[in-house]
């Protein structure tokens, strides 16, 4: 049983100089067999394990992680959470996640620092204006809060934006989702890990999957650096490495893995209290609780697993940032990094069964998976436990690439992929 | 960022080029006879290899010609470059 985190436990532990906090999760050796194995200990994988244990009462679950939990894309994203997607299927999926976010800290007894500071998406040309208005209407029909702002309202909501008509891509308007915002990404992984561990999930770190053993058309277990582990059900949540795992099972996925970069500035006093994204110039910015500007850049166009990315991508993003926010012209950037994102041809995820019995994939989140973490885990757990998708993720099946029933969110999703 | 040796122009910065995805995916000869599964395979399914991969690139801001490249996607090291229509180097197969 885990001790509850509260103001009282905080005070109590301060007397022992915070040296005696209970361990949030264990470090078990893998058992010989599990009912379900989740490959990938990021936010989505840990959330999947958490909901499998909590909602579906499955006892014998392991999460296998190559490095340390939350050390992949969970700790590399720009922490933006929103649900203002155009298509009904996406709106359903992402708003399901947003509703869980709103209660997540209480549910996990772990402060994920969810902050509904609003996300504003800018329009820079007439087509942007039309697209954004259309998306606002579509969102409202789906019960998602969205408003369209004109240039003056954009300026009022975020005064540091340069709304001069003289800039290369002038701000003609924007949309605002007030329920959207940010969360502390590490805390999400840690909170789910602690919750899953409490319910008996084995979180096995520093254990790389080397192969998937198949028995005809079903799975039989996984080969890892810590030996063979038997199981009848495998949920793969390996983000950029999904194709690598699929290849081990003799499966091909419609994915390409590419570096996506982000960067943070030196910390400064509060200057931007919302998240501003721009599709046309591909720049988005928010400010972390530490005071750093968190800036998201674009993906490179070539396949790479190198977690680096090209300099000109960052340069292009910063050009756009400086034109929109001249006040940042003398800011210094502290760190830059890349994460490997798995992108689907329709820029929508796959949460699906596969032609191999007992093998499930949750992948293809591309550049925007963090926001979906709780919903993705919940729906993937449902899919694995029942061997059937939930109605909210039924559209996100692998077979859509054969049937042609794609969920084309390229550009429509308020940010280019 | 890396340097790419265009087979027509010589060594240039990668920013002059654009990646065109996996190479040697043959366009179906009889498109009308393809099943949905075969279309999906041709249009969408990709090897997406971590390691040595064969891919197409185009020198967009140069000669605008397409060519093939053998590249290690785990560290972006370019192993070989050859023109369109040429046989891929066998040592990386």
Coordinates of C-alpha atoms in Angstrom, one line a residue:
Chain A
X1 CA 0.0 0.0 0.0
X2 CA 1.3 3.4 -0.9
X3 CA 1.3 6.2 1.6
X4 CA -1.0 9.0 0.4
X5 CA 0.7 12.3 -0.7
X6 CA -0.8 15.2 1.2
X7 CA 0.2 18.4 3.0
X8 CA 0.5 16.3 6.1
X9 CA 2.9 13.8 4.5
X10 CA 4.9 16.7 3.2
X11 CA 5.3 18.2 6.6
X12 CA 6.0 14.9 8.2
X13 CA 8.7 14.1 5.7
X14 CA 10.3 17.5 6.1
X15 CA 11.3 16.5 9.7
X16 CA 13.5 13.7 8.2
X17 CA 14.9 16.0 5.6
X18 CA 12.8 14.3 2.8
X19 CA 15.2 11.3 3.0
X20 CA 12.6 8.7 4.0
X21 CA 9.9 9.0 1.3
X22 CA 8.5 5.7 0.4
X23 CA 9.6 4.4 -3.0
X24 CA 7.1 5.3 -5.6
X25 CA 7.6 2.1 -7.6
X26 CA 9.6 -1.0 -7.3
X27 CA 12.4 -2.6 -9.3
X28 CA 11.3 -6.2 -9.8
X29 CA 12.9 -9.0 -11.7
X30 CA 10.7 -10.3 -14.5
X31 CA 8.5 -13.3 -13.7
X32 CA 8.4 -16.3 -16.1
X33 CA 5.0 -15.5 -17.4
X34 CA 2.5 -12.6 -17.5
X35 CA -1.1 -12.4 -18.6
X36 CA -0.3 -9.1 -20.4
X37 CA 3.0 -7.5 -21.3
X38 CA 3.2 -3.8 -22.3
X39 CA 6.3 -2.9 -24.3
X40 CA 7.2 0.7 -23.7
X41 CA 7.3 2.4 -20.3
X42 CA 6.3 5.9 -21.4
X43 CA 3.2 7.7 -20.4
X44 CA 0.9 5.8 -22.8
X45 CA 2.3 2.4 -21.8
X46 CA 2.1 3.1 -18.1
X47 CA -1.4 4.5 -18.4
X48 CA -2.4 1.3 -20.3
X49 CA -1.0 -0.9 -17.5
X50 CA -2.7 1.3 -14.9
X51 CA -6.2 1.1 -16.5
X52 CA -5.8 -2.6 -17.3
X53 CA -5.2 -3.2 -13.6
X54 CA -7.7 -0.6 -12.3
X55 CA -10.7 -0.9 -14.7
X56 CA -10.3 -4.4 -16.0
X57 CA -9.0 -6.0 -12.8
X58 CA -6.1 -7.8 -14.5
X59 CA -3.5 -8.8 -11.9
X60 CA -0.5 -10.2 -13.8
X61 CA 0.8 -7.3 -15.9
X62 CA 4.4 -6.2 -16.8
X63 CA 5.6 -3.0 -18.4
X64 CA 8.9 -3.6 -20.2
X65 CA 11.0 -0.5 -20.7
X66 CA 14.4 -0.3 -22.6
X67 CA 15.7 2.6 -20.7
X68 CA 14.0 4.3 -17.8
X69 CA 10.3 5.2 -17.5
X70 CA 9.3 8.4 -19.1
X71 CA 12.8 8.8 -20.6
X72 CA 11.6 8.7 -24.2
X73 CA 9.1 11.0 -25.9
X74 CA 7.2 11.4 -22.6
X75 CA 10.0 13.6 -21.4
X76 CA 10.7 15.2 -24.8
X77 CA 7.4 16.7 -25.8
X78 CA 6.3 20.3 -25.3
X79 CA 3.5 19.2 -22.9
X80 CA 0.6 20.8 -24.8
X81 CA -2.8 19.4 -24.1
X82 CA -5.9 20.3 -26.3
X83 CA -8.7 18.6 -28.0
X84 CA -9.7 21.0 -30.8
X85 CA -9.5 18.5 -33.6
X86 CA -11.5 18.8 -36.8
X87 CA -12.9 15.3 -37.4
X88 CA -15.5 13.6 -35.2
X89 CA -13.3 10.6 -34.5
X90 CA -10.4 12.7 -33.4
X91 CA -12.5 15.0 -31.4
X92 CA -14.0 12.1 -29.5
X93 CA -10.6 10.6 -28.8
X94 CA -8.8 13.7 -27.7
X95 CA -11.7 15.1 -25.7
X96 CA -12.0 11.8 -23.9
X97 CA -8.4 12.3 -22.9
X98 CA -8.9 15.9 -21.9
X99 CA -11.8 15.0 -19.6
X100 CA -9.5 12.5 -17.8
X101 CA -6.8 15.1 -17.5
X102 CA -9.2 17.4 -15.7
X103 CA -9.4 14.9 -12.8
X104 CA -6.1 13.1 -13.2
X105 CA -4.1 14.6 -10.3
X106 CA -6.9 13.7 -7.8
X107 CA -7.3 10.2 -9.3
X108 CA -3.6 9.4 -9.1
X109 CA -2.9 11.3 -5.9
X110 CA 0.0 12.8 -7.9
X111 CA 0.2 16.4 -9.0
X112 CA 0.6 16.3 -12.7
X113 CA 0.4 20.1 -12.7
X114 CA -2.4 20.2 -15.3
X115 CA -2.8 23.9 -16.1
X116 CA -5.8 24.9 -18.2
X117 CA -4.2 28.1 -19.4
X118 CA -5.8 27.9 -22.9
X119 CA -4.3 27.1 -26.3
X120 CA -4.6 29.7 -29.0
X121 CA -4.1 28.8 -32.7
X122 CA -3.3 31.6 -35.0
X123 CA -4.5 32.4 -38.6
X124 CA -2.1 34.1 -40.9
X125 CA -4.0 34.2 -44.2
X126 CA -7.5 34.0 -45.6
X127 CA -7.5 30.2 -45.9
X128 CA -6.3 29.9 -42.3
X129 CA -9.2 32.1 -41.2
X130 CA -11.7 29.9 -43.1
X131 CA -10.1 26.7 -41.8
X132 CA -10.0 27.9 -38.2
X133 CA -13.6 29.1 -38.3
X134 CA -14.7 25.8 -39.8
X135 CA -12.8 23.9 -37.1
X136 CA -14.3 26.1 -34.3
X137 CA -17.8 25.2 -35.6
X138 CA -16.9 21.5 -35.9
X139 CA -15.5 21.5 -32.3
X140 CA -18.7 23.1 -30.9
X141 CA -20.9 20.6 -32.7
X142 CA -18.8 18.0 -30.9
X143 CA -19.3 19.7 -27.5
X144 CA -15.7 20.9 -27.4
X145 CA -15.2 24.5 -26.2
X146 CA -13.8 26.7 -29.0
X147 CA -14.1 30.4 -29.9
X148 CA -12.8 32.3 -32.8
X149 CA -10.9 35.5 -32.0
X150 CA -10.2 38.5 -34.3
X151 CA -6.8 40.2 -34.3
X152 CA -7.7 42.6 -31.5
X153 CA -9.0 39.8 -29.3
X154 CA -5.8 37.8 -30.0
X155 CA -3.7 40.8 -28.9
X156 CA -5.8 41.2 -25.8
X157 CA -5.4 37.5 -24.8
X158 CA -1.7 37.5 -25.5
X159 CA -0.4 41.1 -25.5
X160 CA 3.2 40.2 -26.5
X161 CA 2.2 39.0 -30.0
X162 CA 3.1 41.3 -32.8
X163 CA -0.2 42.0 -34.6
X164 CA 1.2 44.6 -36.9
X165 CA -0.2 44.1 -40.5
X166 CA 3.3 44.8 -41.8
X167 CA 4.9 41.5 -40.8
X168 CA 5.5 38.7 -43.3
X169 CA 2.7 36.5 -42.0
X170 CA 0.3 38.9 -40.2
X171 CA -2.0 37.7 -37.5
X172 CA -5.5 37.8 -38.9
X173 CA -7.2 36.0 -36.1
X174 CA -7.1 32.8 -34.1
X175 CA -9.0 30.2 -32.2
X176 CA -9.0 29.6 -28.4
X177 CA -9.7 26.5 -26.5
X178 CA -9.8 27.6 -22.8
X179 CA -9.9 24.1 -21.4
X180 CA -6.7 23.3 -23.1
X181 CA -3.3 23.8 -21.5
X182 CA -0.2 22.0 -20.3
X183 CA 0.9 19.5 -17.7
X184 CA 4.2 18.3 -16.2
X185 CA 5.1 15.5 -18.5
X186 CA 7.4 13.6 -16.2
X187 CA 4.8 13.6 -13.5
X188 CA 2.4 11.9 -15.8
X189 CA 4.7 8.9 -16.2
X190 CA 5.6 8.9 -12.5
X191 CA 2.0 9.2 -11.4
X192 CA 0.8 6.4 -13.6
X193 CA 3.9 4.3 -12.6
X194 CA 3.1 4.7 -8.9
X195 CA -0.5 3.9 -9.4
X196 CA 0.2 0.8 -11.5
X197 CA 2.9 -0.4 -9.1
X198 CA 0.4 -0.1 -6.2
X199 CA -2.0 -2.4 -8.0
X200 CA 0.8 -5.0 -8.6
X201 CA 2.0 -4.1 -12.1
X202 CA 5.7 -5.1 -12.5
X203 CA 7.6 -2.1 -14.0
X204 CA 10.8 -3.6 -15.5
X205 CA 13.3 -1.0 -16.6
X206 CA 16.6 -1.4 -18.4
X207 CA 15.2 -4.3 -20.2
X208 CA 15.2 -4.3 -24.0
X209 CA 12.9 -6.4 -26.1
X210 CA 14.9 -8.4 -28.6
X211 CA 12.3 -10.5 -30.3
X212 CA 8.7 -11.6 -30.3
X213 CA 8.0 -15.3 -30.3
X214 CA 5.1 -16.4 -32.4
X215 CA 3.2 -19.6 -32.3
X216 CA 1.6 -19.7 -35.7
X217 CA -0.9 -16.8 -35.8
X218 CA -0.7 -15.9 -32.1
X219 CA 2.0 -14.6 -29.8
X220 CA 3.8 -16.8 -27.3
X221 CA 6.1 -14.4 -25.5
X222 CA 9.0 -12.0 -25.8
X223 CA 12.8 -12.3 -25.8
X224 CA 14.4 -9.6 -23.7
X225 CA 17.9 -8.7 -22.4
X226 CA 16.6 -10.3 -19.1
X227 CA 15.6 -13.5 -20.8
X228 CA 12.4 -15.0 -22.3
X229 CA 9.0 -14.0 -20.8
X230 CA 5.9 -15.9 -21.7
X231 CA 2.6 -14.2 -22.4
X232 CA -0.5 -14.5 -24.6
X233 CA -1.1 -10.8 -25.0
X234 CA 1.4 -8.0 -25.9
X235 CA 0.5 -4.3 -26.1
X236 CA 3.2 -2.4 -28.0
X237 CA 3.5 1.3 -27.1
X238 CA 6.9 2.0 -28.4
X239 CA 6.4 5.3 -30.2
X240 CA 9.2 5.9 -32.7
X241 CA 10.4 2.3 -32.4
X242 CA 7.0 0.8 -33.2
X243 CA 8.2 -0.4 -36.6
X244 CA 11.2 -2.1 -35.0
X245 CA 9.0 -4.1 -32.7
X246 CA 6.5 -4.8 -35.5
X247 CA 9.4 -6.1 -37.6
X248 CA 10.2 -8.6 -34.8
X249 CA 6.7 -10.0 -35.2
X250 CA 6.9 -10.1 -39.0
X251 CA 4.5 -7.2 -39.3
X252 CA 4.8 -4.1 -41.4
X253 CA 3.2 -0.8 -40.3
X254 CA 2.3 2.3 -42.2
X255 CA 4.7 4.4 -40.2
X256 CA 7.7 6.6 -40.8
X257 CA 9.9 7.6 -37.8
X258 CA 11.3 11.1 -37.9
X259 CA 13.1 13.5 -35.5
X260 CA 10.9 16.2 -34.0
X261 CA 12.8 18.9 -32.2
X262 CA 12.0 21.2 -29.3
X263 CA 14.0 23.7 -27.4
X264 CA 13.9 25.8 -24.2
X265 CA 15.2 29.2 -23.4
X266 CA 16.9 30.5 -20.3
X267 CA 14.3 31.0 -17.5
X268 CA 12.7 34.4 -17.3
X269 CA 9.9 36.0 -15.3
X270 CA 6.3 35.2 -16.4
X271 CA 5.7 36.7 -19.8
X272 CA 3.3 34.4 -21.6
X273 CA 0.5 32.8 -19.6
X274 CA -1.0 30.7 -22.4
X275 CA 0.1 28.4 -25.2
X276 CA 0.2 29.9 -28.7
X277 CA 0.5 27.8 -31.8
X278 CA 0.8 28.8 -35.4
X279 CA 0.3 26.3 -38.1
X280 CA 1.3 28.4 -41.1
X281 CA 4.7 29.5 -39.7
X282 CA 5.1 26.3 -37.6
X283 CA 6.0 27.8 -34.3
X284 CA 4.5 27.2 -30.9
X285 CA 5.5 28.5 -27.5
X286 CA 4.5 28.4 -23.9
X287 CA 6.3 29.1 -20.7
X288 CA 7.2 26.4 -18.1
X289 CA 6.7 26.8 -14.4
X290 CA 10.4 27.3 -14.2
X291 CA 10.2 30.3 -16.5
X292 CA 11.7 28.7 -19.6
X293 CA 10.1 29.4 -22.9
X294 CA 9.2 26.0 -24.3
X295 CA 9.3 26.1 -28.1
X296 CA 8.3 23.3 -30.5
X297 CA 9.8 23.0 -33.9
X298 CA 8.9 20.8 -36.8
X299 CA 9.9 17.3 -38.0
X300 CA 12.7 16.6 -40.5
X301 CA 11.5 15.0 -43.7
X302 CA 13.8 12.0 -43.6
X303 CA 13.5 8.8 -41.5
X304 CA 15.9 8.8 -38.6
X305 CA 16.3 7.3 -35.2
X306 CA 19.2 9.5 -34.2
X307 CA 17.2 11.9 -31.8
X308 CA 19.0 14.8 -33.4
X309 CA 17.4 16.6 -36.3
X310 CA 18.6 19.4 -38.6
X311 CA 19.7 22.8 -37.5
X312 CA 17.6 24.6 -40.2
X313 CA 14.4 23.3 -38.7
X314 CA 15.2 25.0 -35.4
X315 CA 16.3 28.1 -37.3
X316 CA 13.1 28.3 -39.2
X317 CA 11.0 28.0 -36.1
X318 CA 13.0 30.7 -34.3
X319 CA 12.7 33.0 -37.3
X320 CA 8.9 32.7 -36.9
X321 CA 9.0 33.1 -33.2
X322 CA 11.0 36.3 -33.5
X323 CA 8.6 37.8 -36.0
X324 CA 5.6 37.0 -33.9
X325 CA 7.3 38.0 -30.6
X326 CA 9.9 40.6 -31.2
X327 CA 10.3 40.9 -27.4
X328 CA 12.2 37.5 -27.4
X329 CA 14.9 38.8 -29.8
X330 CA 17.6 38.7 -27.1
X331 CA 16.6 35.5 -25.3
X332 CA 19.2 32.8 -25.2
X333 CA 18.3 29.2 -25.8
X334 CA 19.5 26.8 -23.2
X335 CA 18.8 23.3 -24.6
X336 CA 17.6 21.7 -27.8
X337 CA 16.7 18.0 -28.3
X338 CA 15.0 15.7 -30.7
X339 CA 12.5 12.9 -30.1
X340 CA 11.7 10.2 -32.7
X341 CA 8.0 10.4 -33.6
X342 CA 6.2 7.7 -35.6
X343 CA 4.0 9.3 -38.2
X344 CA 1.0 7.7 -40.0
X345 CA 0.1 8.7 -43.5
X346 CA -3.1 10.3 -42.2
X347 CA -1.5 11.9 -39.1
X348 CA -3.8 10.0 -36.8
X349 CA -2.8 7.3 -34.4
X350 CA -3.3 3.5 -34.5
X351 CA -4.9 1.9 -31.4
X352 CA -5.7 -1.5 -32.8
X353 CA -5.6 -5.2 -32.9
X354 CA -3.3 -6.7 -35.6
X355 CA -3.6 -9.7 -37.8
X356 CA -1.5 -11.6 -35.2
X357 CA -3.7 -12.8 -32.3
X358 CA -2.7 -11.3 -28.9
X359 CA -0.6 -8.6 -30.5
X360 CA -1.9 -5.0 -30.1
X361 CA -0.4 -1.7 -31.3
X362 CA -0.8 1.8 -29.9
X363 CA 1.3 3.9 -32.2
X364 CA 1.4 6.5 -34.9
X365 CA 0.8 9.4 -32.6
X366 CA 3.3 11.4 -34.6
X367 CA 3.9 14.8 -33.3
X368 CA 1.0 15.0 -30.9
X369 CA 0.8 12.1 -28.6
X370 CA 1.3 13.6 -25.1
X371 CA -2.1 15.3 -24.9
X372 CA -3.8 11.9 -25.4
X373 CA -1.9 10.0 -22.8
X374 CA -4.7 9.2 -20.3
X375 CA -7.3 8.6 -23.0
X376 CA -4.9 6.5 -25.1
X377 CA -4.1 4.3 -22.1
X378 CA -7.7 3.9 -21.1
X379 CA -8.8 3.0 -24.7
X380 CA -5.8 0.7 -25.4
X381 CA -6.5 -1.1 -22.1
X382 CA -10.1 -1.6 -23.2
X383 CA -8.9 -2.9 -26.6
X384 CA -6.5 -5.4 -25.0
X385 CA -8.7 -6.6 -22.2
X386 CA -11.8 -7.2 -24.4
X387 CA -9.9 -8.1 -27.6
X388 CA -12.2 -5.4 -29.2
X389 CA -11.8 -1.7 -29.6
X390 CA -13.8 0.8 -27.6
X391 CA -16.2 2.8 -29.8
X392 CA -13.9 5.9 -29.3
X393 CA -10.9 4.1 -30.9
X394 CA -12.7 1.9 -33.4
X395 CA -11.9 4.4 -36.2
X396 CA -8.2 4.2 -35.3
X397 CA -7.7 0.7 -36.5
X398 CA -4.9 -0.7 -38.6
X399 CA -7.3 -1.8 -41.2
X400 CA -8.2 1.7 -42.3
X401 CA -5.1 1.7 -44.5
X402 CA -6.7 -1.1 -46.5
X403 CA -10.3 0.0 -46.4
X404 CA -9.3 3.6 -47.2
X405 CA -11.4 5.0 -44.2
X406 CA -8.6 7.3 -43.1
X407 CA -8.9 9.9 -40.4
X408 CA -7.1 12.6 -42.3
X409 CA -5.9 15.2 -39.7
X410 CA -3.1 16.5 -41.8
X411 CA -3.3 20.3 -41.2
X412 CA -6.9 19.9 -40.1
X413 CA -5.7 19.3 -36.6
X414 CA -4.7 22.9 -36.0
X415 CA -1.0 22.2 -36.4
X416 CA 0.9 20.8 -39.4
X417 CA 2.5 17.4 -39.0
Chain B
X1 CA 22.4 18.3 -40.6
X2 CA 24.7 16.4 -42.8
X3 CA 26.5 16.7 -46.1
X4 CA 25.2 14.9 -49.1
X5 CA 27.2 14.1 -52.2
X6 CA 24.8 14.7 -55.1
X7 CA 25.8 12.4 -58.0
X8 CA 25.4 15.3 -60.3
X9 CA 26.5 18.4 -58.4
X10 CA 28.9 17.1 -55.7
X11 CA 28.9 17.7 -52.0
X12 CA 26.2 20.0 -50.7
X13 CA 24.4 20.8 -47.5
X14 CA 21.5 18.5 -46.6
X15 CA 19.2 21.6 -46.4
X16 CA 19.4 21.7 -50.3
X17 CA 17.8 18.3 -50.5
X18 CA 14.5 16.7 -49.7
X19 CA 13.9 13.1 -48.7
X20 CA 11.5 11.1 -50.8
X21 CA 11.1 8.0 -48.6
X22 CA 11.8 4.4 -49.1
X23 CA 13.4 3.4 -52.4
X24 CA 12.7 0.5 -54.8
X25 CA 9.0 0.4 -54.2
X26 CA 7.9 -0.7 -57.6
X27 CA 4.8 0.9 -59.0
X28 CA 2.2 -1.7 -59.8
X29 CA 2.1 -2.8 -63.4
X30 CA -1.5 -3.7 -63.4
X31 CA -3.2 -1.2 -61.0
X32 CA -6.7 -2.3 -61.9
X33 CA -6.0 -5.8 -60.8
X34 CA -4.7 -5.0 -57.3
X35 CA -6.6 -6.0 -54.2
X36 CA -7.1 -3.5 -51.4
X37 CA -4.4 -5.3 -49.4
X38 CA -1.9 -4.9 -52.2
X39 CA -2.8 -1.2 -52.6
X40 CA -2.3 -0.7 -48.8
X41 CA 1.1 -2.4 -49.1
X42 CA 2.1 -0.2 -52.0
X43 CA 0.8 3.1 -50.8
X44 CA 1.2 3.0 -47.0
X45 CA 3.2 0.1 -45.5
X46 CA 6.9 1.0 -45.0
X47 CA 9.9 -0.9 -43.7
X48 CA 10.9 2.2 -41.6
X49 CA 14.2 0.4 -40.7
X50 CA 16.4 1.4 -37.8
X51 CA 19.7 0.7 -39.4
X52 CA 20.7 0.6 -43.1
X53 CA 17.9 1.7 -45.3
X54 CA 17.6 2.4 -49.0
X55 CA 15.9 5.7 -49.8
X56 CA 15.2 8.3 -52.5
X57 CA 16.3 11.9 -52.2
X58 CA 16.0 14.9 -54.5
X59 CA 18.3 17.8 -54.9
X60 CA 15.5 20.4 -54.7
X61 CA 17.6 23.5 -54.5
X62 CA 20.2 22.3 -57.0
X63 CA 19.9 20.2 -60.1
X64 CA 16.4 18.9 -59.0
X65 CA 17.4 15.4 -60.0
X66 CA 16.4 12.3 -58.0
X67 CA 18.9 9.7 -56.8
X68 CA 19.1 6.9 -54.3
X69 CA 20.9 6.7 -51.0
X70 CA 21.9 4.0 -48.6
X71 CA 21.9 5.5 -45.1
X72 CA 22.1 4.2 -41.6
X73 CA 19.0 5.7 -39.9
X74 CA 20.4 5.1 -36.4
X75 CA 23.2 7.6 -36.8
X76 CA 22.5 9.3 -40.2
X77 CA 25.7 8.0 -41.7
X78 CA 25.5 7.8 -45.5
X79 CA 26.9 4.6 -46.8
X80 CA 26.4 4.9 -50.6
X81 CA 24.7 7.1 -53.2
X82 CA 23.7 5.9 -56.7
X83 CA 21.7 7.2 -59.6
X84 CA 18.1 6.3 -60.4
X85 CA 18.0 3.2 -62.5
X86 CA 21.3 1.9 -61.2
X87 CA 21.5 -1.4 -59.3
X88 CA 21.7 -0.9 -55.5
X89 CA 25.1 -1.8 -54.0
X90 CA 24.8 -5.4 -52.9
X91 CA 27.0 -5.2 -49.8
X92 CA 24.3 -3.5 -47.8
X93 CA 21.4 -5.9 -48.7

